[in-house]
PDB file of C-alpha atoms in Angstrom:
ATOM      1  CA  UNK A  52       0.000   0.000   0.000  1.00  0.00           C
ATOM      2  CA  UNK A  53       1.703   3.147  -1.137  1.00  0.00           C
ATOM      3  CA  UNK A  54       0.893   6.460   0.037  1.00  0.00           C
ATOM      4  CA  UNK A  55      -1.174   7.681  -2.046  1.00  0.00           C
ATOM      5  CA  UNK A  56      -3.624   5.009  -1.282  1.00  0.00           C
ATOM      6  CA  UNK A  57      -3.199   5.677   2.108  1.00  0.00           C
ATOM      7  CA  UNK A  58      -4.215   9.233   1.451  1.00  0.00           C
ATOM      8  CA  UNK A  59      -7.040   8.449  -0.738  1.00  0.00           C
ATOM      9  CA  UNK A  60      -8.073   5.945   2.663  1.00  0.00           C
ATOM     10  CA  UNK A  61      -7.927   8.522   4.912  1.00  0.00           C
ATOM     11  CA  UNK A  62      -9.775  11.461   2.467  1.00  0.00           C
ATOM     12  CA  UNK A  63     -12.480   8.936   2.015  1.00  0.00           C
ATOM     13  CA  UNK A  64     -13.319   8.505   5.853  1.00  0.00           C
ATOM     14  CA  UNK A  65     -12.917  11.832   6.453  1.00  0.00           C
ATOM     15  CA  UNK A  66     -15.145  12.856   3.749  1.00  0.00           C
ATOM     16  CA  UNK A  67     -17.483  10.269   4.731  1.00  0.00           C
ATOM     17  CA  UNK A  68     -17.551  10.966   8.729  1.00  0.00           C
ATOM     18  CA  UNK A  69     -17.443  15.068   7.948  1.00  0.00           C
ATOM     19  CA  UNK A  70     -20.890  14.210   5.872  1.00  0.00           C
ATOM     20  CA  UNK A  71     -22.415  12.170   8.196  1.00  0.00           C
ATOM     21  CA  UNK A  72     -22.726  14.380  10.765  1.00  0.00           C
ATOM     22  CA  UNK A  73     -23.418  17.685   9.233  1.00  0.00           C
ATOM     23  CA  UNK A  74     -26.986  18.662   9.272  1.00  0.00           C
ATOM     24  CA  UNK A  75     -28.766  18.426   6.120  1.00  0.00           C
ATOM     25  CA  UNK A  76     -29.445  21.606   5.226  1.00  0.00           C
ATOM     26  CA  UNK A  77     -28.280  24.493   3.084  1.00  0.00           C
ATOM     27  CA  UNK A  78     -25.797  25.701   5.888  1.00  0.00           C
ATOM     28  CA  UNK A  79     -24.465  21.998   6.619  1.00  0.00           C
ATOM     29  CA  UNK A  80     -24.097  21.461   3.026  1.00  0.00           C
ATOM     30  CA  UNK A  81     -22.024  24.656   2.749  1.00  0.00           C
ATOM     31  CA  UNK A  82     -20.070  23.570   5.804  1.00  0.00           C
ATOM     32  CA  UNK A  83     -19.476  20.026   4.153  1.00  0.00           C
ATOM     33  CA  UNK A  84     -18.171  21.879   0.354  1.00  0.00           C
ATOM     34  CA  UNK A  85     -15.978  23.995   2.548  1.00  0.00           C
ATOM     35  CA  UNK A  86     -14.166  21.023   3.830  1.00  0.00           C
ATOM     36  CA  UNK A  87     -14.082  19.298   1.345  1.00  0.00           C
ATOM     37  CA  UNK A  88     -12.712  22.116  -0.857  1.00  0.00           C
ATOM     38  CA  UNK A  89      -9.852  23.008   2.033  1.00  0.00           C
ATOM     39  CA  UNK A  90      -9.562  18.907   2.659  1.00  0.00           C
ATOM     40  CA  UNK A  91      -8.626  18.690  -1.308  1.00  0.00           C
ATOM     41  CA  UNK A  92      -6.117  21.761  -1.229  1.00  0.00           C
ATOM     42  CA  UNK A  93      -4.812  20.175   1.438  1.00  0.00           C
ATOM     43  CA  UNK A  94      -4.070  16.728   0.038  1.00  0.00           C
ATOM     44  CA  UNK A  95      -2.883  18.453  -3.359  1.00  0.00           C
ATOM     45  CA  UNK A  96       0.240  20.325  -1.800  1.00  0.00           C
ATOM     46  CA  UNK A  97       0.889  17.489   0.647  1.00  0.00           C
ATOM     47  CA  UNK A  98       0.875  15.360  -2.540  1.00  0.00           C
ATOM     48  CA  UNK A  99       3.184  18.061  -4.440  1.00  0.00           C
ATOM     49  CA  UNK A 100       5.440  18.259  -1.366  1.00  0.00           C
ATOM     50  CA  UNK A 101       5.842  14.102  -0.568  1.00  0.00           C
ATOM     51  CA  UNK A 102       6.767  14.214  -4.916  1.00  0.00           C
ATOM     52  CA  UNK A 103       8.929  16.794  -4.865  1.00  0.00           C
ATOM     53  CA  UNK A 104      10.851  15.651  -1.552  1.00  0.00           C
ATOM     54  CA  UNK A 105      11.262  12.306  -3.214  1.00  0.00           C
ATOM     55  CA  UNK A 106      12.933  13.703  -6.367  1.00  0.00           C
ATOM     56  CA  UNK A 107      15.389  15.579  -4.128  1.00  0.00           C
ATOM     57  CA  UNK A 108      15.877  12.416  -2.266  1.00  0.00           C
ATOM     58  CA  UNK A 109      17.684  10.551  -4.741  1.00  0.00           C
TER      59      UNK A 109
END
């Protein structure tokens, strides 16, 4: 199991948990996109910086 995987694994539970327990309505929802938008930023430049840190590596 590589990372990425792992990340994928981890985005997916959090995604999930995050949208089970916000409320279902307009403001939840909003609350849930906003997440989800900083969640996917966030896995991006980790992504960019674990890719980049390898290439220097070797």
């Amino acid at each position: 199991m590589n990372y990425k995987e792992f990340l994928n694994l981890i985005s997916f539970i959090v995604g999930g948990t995050v949208a089970h327990f916000t409320p279902n309505t307009k403001q939840g929802i909003l609350i849930c996109v906003c997440a989800m938008l900083i969640w996917g930023v966030f896995m991006v430049s980790l992504r960019f910086f674990i890719d980049n840190y390898k290439i220097v590596e070797r």
